[in-house]
mmCIF file of C-alpha atoms in Angstrom:
data_model
loop_
_atom_site.group_PDB
_atom_site.id
_atom_site.type_symbol
_atom_site.label_atom_id
_atom_site.label_comp_id
_atom_site.label_asym_id
_atom_site.label_seq_id
_atom_site.Cartn_x
_atom_site.Cartn_y
_atom_site.Cartn_z
ATOM 1 C CA UNK A 572 -22.935 13.273 -9.006
ATOM 2 C CA UNK A 573 -19.650 11.331 -9.189
ATOM 3 C CA UNK A 574 -18.813 12.521 -5.675
ATOM 4 C CA UNK A 575 -22.191 11.223 -4.522
ATOM 5 C CA UNK A 576 -21.610 7.724 -5.851
ATOM 6 C CA UNK A 577 -18.058 7.659 -4.473
ATOM 7 C CA UNK A 578 -19.402 8.582 -1.054
ATOM 8 C CA UNK A 579 -22.101 5.925 -1.370
ATOM 9 C CA UNK A 580 -19.345 3.407 -2.068
ATOM 10 C CA UNK A 581 -17.321 4.434 1.009
ATOM 11 C CA UNK A 582 -20.277 5.422 3.196
ATOM 12 C CA UNK A 583 -22.234 3.511 5.848
ATOM 13 C CA UNK A 584 -23.564 0.098 4.862
ATOM 14 C CA UNK A 585 -27.188 1.058 5.526
ATOM 15 C CA UNK A 586 -27.023 3.865 2.965
ATOM 16 C CA UNK A 587 -25.392 1.620 0.385
ATOM 17 C CA UNK A 588 -28.153 -0.941 0.913
ATOM 18 C CA UNK A 589 -30.854 1.709 0.535
ATOM 19 C CA UNK A 590 -29.320 2.881 -2.736
ATOM 20 C CA UNK A 591 -28.928 -0.649 -4.097
ATOM 21 C CA UNK A 592 -32.392 -1.895 -3.173
ATOM 22 C CA UNK A 593 -34.018 1.422 -4.056
ATOM 23 C CA UNK A 594 -32.441 1.389 -7.506
ATOM 24 C CA UNK A 595 -33.482 -2.227 -8.001
ATOM 25 C CA UNK A 596 -37.059 -1.421 -6.947
ATOM 26 C CA UNK A 597 -37.274 1.492 -9.400
ATOM 27 C CA UNK A 598 -35.931 -0.723 -12.158
ATOM 28 C CA UNK A 599 -38.439 -3.509 -11.490
ATOM 29 C CA UNK A 600 -41.344 -1.047 -11.275
ATOM 30 C CA UNK A 601 -40.324 0.518 -14.583
ATOM 31 C CA UNK A 602 -40.049 -2.914 -16.193
ATOM 32 C CA UNK A 603 -43.443 -3.823 -14.755
ATOM 33 C CA UNK A 604 -45.070 -0.707 -16.207
ATOM 34 C CA UNK A 605 -43.493 -1.371 -19.594
ATOM 35 C CA UNK A 606 -44.668 -4.978 -19.432
ATOM 36 C CA UNK A 607 -48.204 -3.914 -18.565
ATOM 37 C CA UNK A 608 -48.268 -1.528 -21.526
ATOM 38 C CA UNK A 609 -47.016 -4.251 -23.836
ATOM 39 C CA UNK A 610 -49.584 -6.722 -22.536
ATOM 40 C CA UNK A 611 -52.352 -4.151 -22.918
ATOM 41 C CA UNK A 612 -51.348 -3.505 -26.496
ATOM 42 C CA UNK A 613 -51.470 -7.230 -27.199
ATOM 43 C CA UNK A 614 -54.956 -7.574 -25.698
ATOM 44 C CA UNK A 615 -56.789 -4.422 -26.764
ATOM 45 C CA UNK A 616 -54.753 -3.267 -29.775
ATOM 46 C CA UNK A 617 -54.486 0.440 -30.602
ATOM 47 C CA UNK A 618 -58.016 1.465 -29.665
ATOM 48 C CA UNK A 619 -59.208 3.987 -27.068
ATOM 49 C CA UNK A 620 -58.710 1.469 -24.287
ATOM 50 C CA UNK A 621 -55.015 1.179 -25.118
ATOM 51 C CA UNK A 622 -54.628 4.970 -25.220
ATOM 52 C CA UNK A 623 -56.244 5.184 -21.795
ATOM 53 C CA UNK A 624 -53.936 2.433 -20.552
ATOM 54 C CA UNK A 625 -50.919 4.215 -22.012
ATOM 55 C CA UNK A 626 -51.872 7.494 -20.319
ATOM 56 C CA UNK A 627 -52.271 5.683 -16.996
ATOM 57 C CA UNK A 628 -48.902 3.978 -17.461
ATOM 58 C CA UNK A 629 -47.196 7.270 -18.254
ATOM 59 C CA UNK A 630 -48.752 8.778 -15.146
ATOM 60 C CA UNK A 631 -47.520 5.878 -13.036
ATOM 61 C CA UNK A 632 -44.068 6.126 -14.564
ATOM 62 C CA UNK A 633 -43.959 9.876 -13.861
ATOM 63 C CA UNK A 634 -44.866 9.190 -10.249
ATOM 64 C CA UNK A 635 -42.146 6.553 -9.964
ATOM 65 C CA UNK A 636 -39.638 8.887 -11.599
ATOM 66 C CA UNK A 637 -40.554 11.698 -9.216
ATOM 67 C CA UNK A 638 -40.168 9.389 -6.229
ATOM 68 C CA UNK A 639 -36.811 8.225 -7.552
ATOM 69 C CA UNK A 640 -35.482 11.742 -8.122
ATOM 70 C CA UNK A 641 -36.729 12.843 -4.707
ATOM 71 C CA UNK A 642 -35.088 9.838 -3.057
ATOM 72 C CA UNK A 643 -31.776 10.420 -4.820
ATOM 73 C CA UNK A 644 -31.847 14.085 -3.802
ATOM 74 C CA UNK A 645 -32.565 13.101 -0.208
ATOM 75 C CA UNK A 646 -29.742 10.557 -0.199
ATOM 76 C CA UNK A 647 -27.356 13.020 -1.808
ATOM 77 C CA UNK A 648 -28.072 15.524 0.952
ATOM 78 C CA UNK A 649 -27.529 12.827 3.554
ATOM 79 C CA UNK A 650 -24.230 11.842 1.953
ATOM 80 C CA UNK A 651 -23.091 15.461 1.855
ATOM 81 C CA UNK A 652 -23.815 15.671 5.574
ATOM 82 C CA UNK A 653 -21.939 12.403 6.050
ATOM 83 C CA UNK A 654 -18.954 13.755 4.100
ATOM 84 C CA UNK A 655 -18.895 16.884 6.243
ATOM 85 C CA UNK A 656 -18.789 14.791 9.406
ATOM 86 C CA UNK A 657 -16.128 12.494 7.984
ATOM 87 C CA UNK A 658 -13.865 15.213 6.569
ATOM 88 C CA UNK A 659 -11.746 15.795 9.718
ATOM 89 C CA UNK A 660 -11.400 12.031 10.171
ATOM 90 C CA UNK A 661 -10.383 11.557 6.542
ATOM 91 C CA UNK A 662 -7.897 14.418 6.846
ATOM 92 C CA UNK A 663 -6.409 12.670 9.873
ATOM 93 C CA UNK A 664 -6.158 9.356 8.009
ATOM 94 C CA UNK A 665 -4.400 11.031 5.085
ATOM 95 C CA UNK A 666 -1.906 12.811 7.340
ATOM 96 C CA UNK A 667 -1.298 9.990 9.821
ATOM 97 C CA UNK A 668 -1.542 6.901 7.615
ATOM 98 C CA UNK A 669 -1.403 7.466 3.872
ATOM 99 C CA UNK A 670 1.255 10.171 3.571
ATOM 100 C CA UNK A 671 3.701 8.582 6.075
ATOM 101 C CA UNK A 672 3.275 5.222 4.340
ATOM 102 C CA UNK A 673 4.163 6.760 0.972
ATOM 103 C CA UNK A 674 7.248 8.416 2.477
ATOM 104 C CA UNK A 675 8.437 5.178 4.111
ATOM 105 C CA UNK A 676 7.906 3.200 0.927
ATOM 106 C CA UNK A 677 10.060 5.564 -1.112
ATOM 107 C CA UNK A 678 12.704 5.544 1.630
ATOM 108 C CA UNK A 679 12.751 1.732 1.813
ATOM 109 C CA UNK A 680 13.030 1.385 -1.943
ATOM 110 C CA UNK A 681 15.805 3.980 -2.123
ATOM 111 C CA UNK A 682 17.868 2.308 0.609
ATOM 112 C CA UNK A 683 17.531 -1.123 -0.991
ATOM 113 C CA UNK A 684 18.423 0.180 -4.453
ATOM 114 C CA UNK A 685 21.478 2.011 -3.084
ATOM 115 C CA UNK A 686 22.547 -0.935 -0.927
ATOM 116 C CA UNK A 687 22.295 0.907 2.390
ATOM 117 C CA UNK A 688 20.316 -1.630 4.423
ATOM 118 C CA UNK A 689 21.737 -2.932 7.701
ATOM 119 C CA UNK A 690 20.271 -6.391 7.296
ATOM 120 C CA UNK A 691 21.545 -8.049 10.439
ATOM 121 C CA UNK A 692 18.813 -8.679 13.046
ATOM 122 C CA UNK A 693 16.441 -5.963 11.907
ATOM 123 C CA UNK A 694 14.420 -5.145 15.017
ATOM 124 C CA UNK A 695 11.553 -3.164 13.555
ATOM 125 C CA UNK A 696 9.870 -2.450 16.890
ATOM 126 C CA UNK A 697 13.091 -1.105 18.385
ATOM 127 C CA UNK A 698 13.854 0.895 15.257
ATOM 128 C CA UNK A 699 10.585 2.811 15.231
ATOM 129 C CA UNK A 700 10.986 3.801 18.883
ATOM 130 C CA UNK A 701 14.477 5.218 18.377
ATOM 131 C CA UNK A 702 14.661 8.942 19.044
ATOM 132 C CA UNK A 703 15.198 10.805 15.801
ATOM 133 C CA UNK A 704 13.676 8.097 13.657
ATOM 134 C CA UNK A 705 15.053 5.019 11.975
ATOM 135 C CA UNK A 706 17.740 5.253 9.324
ATOM 136 C CA UNK A 707 17.126 1.715 8.125
ATOM 137 C CA UNK A 708 14.202 0.206 6.228
ATOM 138 C CA UNK A 709 10.884 0.248 8.079
ATOM 139 C CA UNK A 710 7.598 -1.547 8.321
ATOM 140 C CA UNK A 711 4.645 0.646 7.458
ATOM 141 C CA UNK A 712 2.069 -0.199 10.090
ATOM 142 C CA UNK A 713 4.066 -0.458 13.326
ATOM 143 C CA UNK A 714 4.300 3.282 13.922
ATOM 144 C CA UNK A 715 0.671 4.046 13.030
ATOM 145 C CA UNK A 716 -1.808 5.148 15.656
ATOM 146 C CA UNK A 717 -3.901 2.001 16.043
ATOM 147 C CA UNK A 718 -7.233 3.802 16.368
ATOM 148 C CA UNK A 719 -6.675 5.845 13.218
ATOM 149 C CA UNK A 720 -5.266 2.849 11.348
ATOM 150 C CA UNK A 721 -8.226 0.633 12.259
ATOM 151 C CA UNK A 722 -10.648 3.346 11.145
ATOM 152 C CA UNK A 723 -8.741 3.735 7.882
ATOM 153 C CA UNK A 724 -8.907 -0.046 7.451
ATOM 154 C CA UNK A 725 -12.689 0.036 7.734
ATOM 155 C CA UNK A 726 -12.826 2.733 5.074
ATOM 156 C CA UNK A 727 -10.200 1.171 2.798
ATOM 157 C CA UNK A 728 -9.904 -2.539 3.691
ATOM 158 C CA UNK A 729 -8.172 -3.437 0.442
ATOM 159 C CA UNK A 730 -5.428 -0.878 1.005
ATOM 160 C CA UNK A 731 -4.937 -2.048 4.585
ATOM 161 C CA UNK A 732 -4.544 -5.610 3.318
ATOM 162 C CA UNK A 733 -1.861 -4.434 0.890
ATOM 163 C CA UNK A 734 -0.019 -2.661 3.707
ATOM 164 C CA UNK A 735 -0.172 -5.830 5.808
ATOM 165 C CA UNK A 736 1.132 -7.888 2.881
ATOM 166 C CA UNK A 737 4.000 -5.424 2.407
ATOM 167 C CA UNK A 738 5.035 -5.675 6.053
ATOM 168 C CA UNK A 739 4.883 -9.461 5.984
ATOM 169 C CA UNK A 740 7.045 -9.530 2.860
ATOM 170 C CA UNK A 741 9.621 -7.247 4.480
ATOM 171 C CA UNK A 742 9.713 -9.380 7.636
ATOM 172 C CA UNK A 743 10.210 -12.501 5.536
ATOM 173 C CA UNK A 744 13.056 -10.862 3.613
ATOM 174 C CA UNK A 745 14.681 -9.779 6.878
ATOM 175 C CA UNK A 746 14.491 -13.287 8.359
ATOM 176 C CA UNK A 747 15.980 -14.684 5.159
ATOM 177 C CA UNK A 748 18.843 -12.174 5.450
ATOM 178 C CA UNK A 749 19.553 -13.275 9.028
ATOM 179 C CA UNK A 750 19.815 -16.889 7.896
ATOM 180 C CA UNK A 751 22.214 -16.026 5.075
ATOM 181 C CA UNK A 752 24.383 -13.845 7.307
ATOM 182 C CA UNK A 753 24.667 -16.714 9.785
ATOM 183 C CA UNK A 754 25.948 -18.919 6.966
ATOM 184 C CA UNK A 755 28.189 -16.347 5.278
ATOM 185 C CA UNK A 756 29.780 -14.446 8.156
ATOM 186 C CA UNK A 757 32.492 -16.955 9.002
ATOM 187 C CA UNK A 758 33.518 -17.924 5.429
ATOM 188 C CA UNK A 759 33.783 -14.277 4.374
ATOM 189 C CA UNK A 760 35.694 -13.305 7.484
ATOM 190 C CA UNK A 761 38.070 -16.246 7.050
ATOM 191 C CA UNK A 762 38.630 -15.363 3.411
ATOM 192 C CA UNK A 763 39.630 -11.784 4.232
ATOM 193 C CA UNK A 764 41.829 -12.801 7.160
ATOM 194 C CA UNK A 765 43.722 -15.456 5.208
ATOM 195 C CA UNK A 766 44.154 -13.516 1.993
ATOM 196 C CA UNK A 767 47.263 -11.361 2.146
ATOM 197 C CA UNK A 768 46.142 -8.925 -0.532
ATOM 198 C CA UNK A 769 42.558 -8.614 0.702
ATOM 199 C CA UNK A 770 43.512 -8.503 4.367
ATOM 200 C CA UNK A 771 45.590 -5.388 3.809
ATOM 201 C CA UNK A 772 42.413 -3.433 2.994
ATOM 202 C CA UNK A 773 40.983 -3.691 6.514
ATOM 203 C CA UNK A 774 41.968 -4.814 9.984
ATOM 204 C CA UNK A 775 39.833 -7.147 12.063
ATOM 205 C CA UNK A 776 37.099 -7.730 9.464
ATOM 206 C CA UNK A 777 33.593 -8.343 10.784
ATOM 207 C CA UNK A 778 31.992 -11.276 8.994
ATOM 208 C CA UNK A 779 28.448 -10.085 9.635
ATOM 209 C CA UNK A 780 29.182 -6.687 8.110
ATOM 210 C CA UNK A 781 30.815 -8.366 5.117
ATOM 211 C CA UNK A 782 27.795 -10.634 4.666
ATOM 212 C CA UNK A 783 25.378 -7.704 4.906
ATOM 213 C CA UNK A 784 27.369 -5.846 2.255
ATOM 214 C CA UNK A 785 27.237 -8.874 -0.039
ATOM 215 C CA UNK A 786 23.467 -9.067 0.457
ATOM 216 C CA UNK A 787 23.155 -5.386 -0.433
ATOM 217 C CA UNK A 788 25.518 -5.804 -3.399
ATOM 218 C CA UNK A 789 25.875 -2.030 -3.836
ATOM 219 C CA UNK A 790 27.755 -0.363 -6.702
ATOM 220 C CA UNK A 791 29.860 1.405 -4.067
ATOM 221 C CA UNK A 792 29.940 2.155 -0.355
ATOM 222 C CA UNK A 793 31.053 5.765 -0.285
ATOM 223 C CA UNK A 794 34.382 7.121 0.875
ATOM 224 C CA UNK A 795 33.365 7.339 4.538
ATOM 225 C CA UNK A 796 32.528 3.651 4.863
ATOM 226 C CA UNK A 797 35.286 1.657 6.557
ATOM 227 C CA UNK A 798 34.800 -1.209 4.096
ATOM 228 C CA UNK A 799 34.658 1.004 0.994
ATOM 229 C CA UNK A 800 38.145 0.201 -0.303
ATOM 230 C CA UNK A 801 37.757 -3.510 0.412
ATOM 231 C CA UNK A 802 34.460 -3.671 -1.473
ATOM 232 C CA UNK A 803 35.706 -1.574 -4.366
ATOM 233 C CA UNK A 804 38.733 -3.778 -4.963
ATOM 234 C CA UNK A 805 37.480 -7.225 -3.988
ATOM 235 C CA UNK A 806 33.695 -7.289 -4.378
ATOM 236 C CA UNK A 807 33.948 -9.913 -7.121
ATOM 237 C CA UNK A 808 36.004 -12.190 -4.870
ATOM 238 C CA UNK A 809 33.642 -11.713 -1.937
ATOM 239 C CA UNK A 810 30.618 -12.522 -4.072
ATOM 240 C CA UNK A 811 32.414 -15.593 -5.409
ATOM 241 C CA UNK A 812 32.973 -16.848 -1.861
ATOM 242 C CA UNK A 813 29.327 -16.173 -1.010
ATOM 243 C CA UNK A 814 28.022 -17.992 -4.080
ATOM 244 C CA UNK A 815 30.259 -20.950 -3.301
ATOM 245 C CA UNK A 816 28.630 -21.215 0.126
ATOM 246 C CA UNK A 817 24.962 -20.419 -0.558
ATOM 247 C CA UNK A 818 24.621 -19.836 -4.292
ATOM 248 C CA UNK A 819 20.968 -20.782 -4.755
ATOM 249 C CA UNK A 820 19.841 -19.055 -1.576
ATOM 250 C CA UNK A 821 21.734 -15.883 -2.470
ATOM 251 C CA UNK A 822 20.072 -15.821 -5.879
ATOM 252 C CA UNK A 823 16.693 -16.249 -4.191
ATOM 253 C CA UNK A 824 17.476 -13.369 -1.848
ATOM 254 C CA UNK A 825 18.401 -11.041 -4.707
ATOM 255 C CA UNK A 826 15.169 -12.016 -6.447
ATOM 256 C CA UNK A 827 13.304 -11.325 -3.207
ATOM 257 C CA UNK A 828 14.739 -7.812 -3.145
ATOM 258 C CA UNK A 829 13.601 -7.277 -6.732
ATOM 259 C CA UNK A 830 10.135 -8.559 -5.858
ATOM 260 C CA UNK A 831 10.020 -6.201 -2.898
ATOM 261 C CA UNK A 832 10.846 -3.224 -5.103
ATOM 262 C CA UNK A 833 7.937 -4.242 -7.333
ATOM 263 C CA UNK A 834 5.734 -4.392 -4.225
ATOM 264 C CA UNK A 835 6.770 -0.884 -3.195
ATOM 265 C CA UNK A 836 5.991 0.450 -6.675
ATOM 266 C CA UNK A 837 2.556 -1.159 -6.727
ATOM 267 C CA UNK A 838 1.646 -0.127 -3.187
ATOM 268 C CA UNK A 839 2.926 3.428 -3.588
ATOM 269 C CA UNK A 840 0.721 3.823 -6.673
ATOM 270 C CA UNK A 841 -2.244 2.503 -4.700
ATOM 271 C CA UNK A 842 -1.550 4.866 -1.805
ATOM 272 C CA UNK A 843 -1.171 7.896 -4.075
ATOM 273 C CA UNK A 844 -4.477 7.066 -5.781
ATOM 274 C CA UNK A 845 -6.091 6.526 -2.372
ATOM 275 C CA UNK A 846 -4.832 9.870 -1.105
ATOM 276 C CA UNK A 847 -6.072 11.677 -4.211
ATOM 277 C CA UNK A 848 -9.505 10.009 -4.158
ATOM 278 C CA UNK A 849 -9.997 10.716 -0.445
ATOM 279 C CA UNK A 850 -9.068 14.353 -0.965
ATOM 280 C CA UNK A 851 -11.446 14.612 -3.915
ATOM 281 C CA UNK A 852 -14.410 12.714 -2.476
ATOM 282 C CA UNK A 853 -14.332 14.429 0.911
ATOM 283 C CA UNK A 854 -13.171 17.817 -0.385
ATOM 284 C CA UNK A 855 -9.971 17.843 1.651
ATOM 285 C CA UNK A 856 -7.703 20.529 0.255
ATOM 286 C CA UNK A 857 -4.013 19.937 -0.367
ATOM 287 C CA UNK A 858 -3.144 22.420 2.374
ATOM 288 C CA UNK A 859 -5.324 20.564 4.873
ATOM 289 C CA UNK A 860 -3.615 17.250 4.146
ATOM 290 C CA UNK A 861 -0.080 18.530 4.687
#
């Protein structure tokens, strides 16, 4: 029965309306019968007339109950048929929308937490078309099949709105990063070039790379990164230069990254629950949704 009501919730509008108005009609009829019995008791008391009225009321109630049960059974059969027709579409939405979105969210969060984002001029449309996939953070919706995504949005409009909000937040964070890199690239590059001790760590420093590293603020860059030694030894100095230039904005950016990680946690939970409920309500097995 729980599956039935879940399918009613996600099913066609006409069926939801039938269930709502049908349930309301049964309720009002039942209340009317009870009211008639109460009024009859008030008028005729407990005599034979009241007993006759009570028997008639019970008969009417039984008829209403039978109609209600028959209607629910009919609707349940219709919803089962609806679920059977929708199952391949739901399976497609799980495999093409929900599961990829969960994977991208975890990847985005991991790259931000580890400080691996290449913030400068993130071109999301170019990134998703790159052969072999994108190694940077990604929007969720750009690579979705539009037909499948629109159909999923009709089924789960609230989830689609959350995905849209996520992508807008990521775009905003990326634009903010571009602005900060524009302001930080030259001061950071000048600092490294004119500092004898720092300048020995790297030749021809790139200010944009330095600024992107400061925005990431990672615990370390890894031995293979050309700026690893510079960051390990002078990250405090580089951050000091950055804060001297754009202290308030840099703090806001770090807070924006923290807010984004909260967004990914919230949305990933929503997507996991959505995947599980769609599998349960439409009887899509785990193997089918892989």
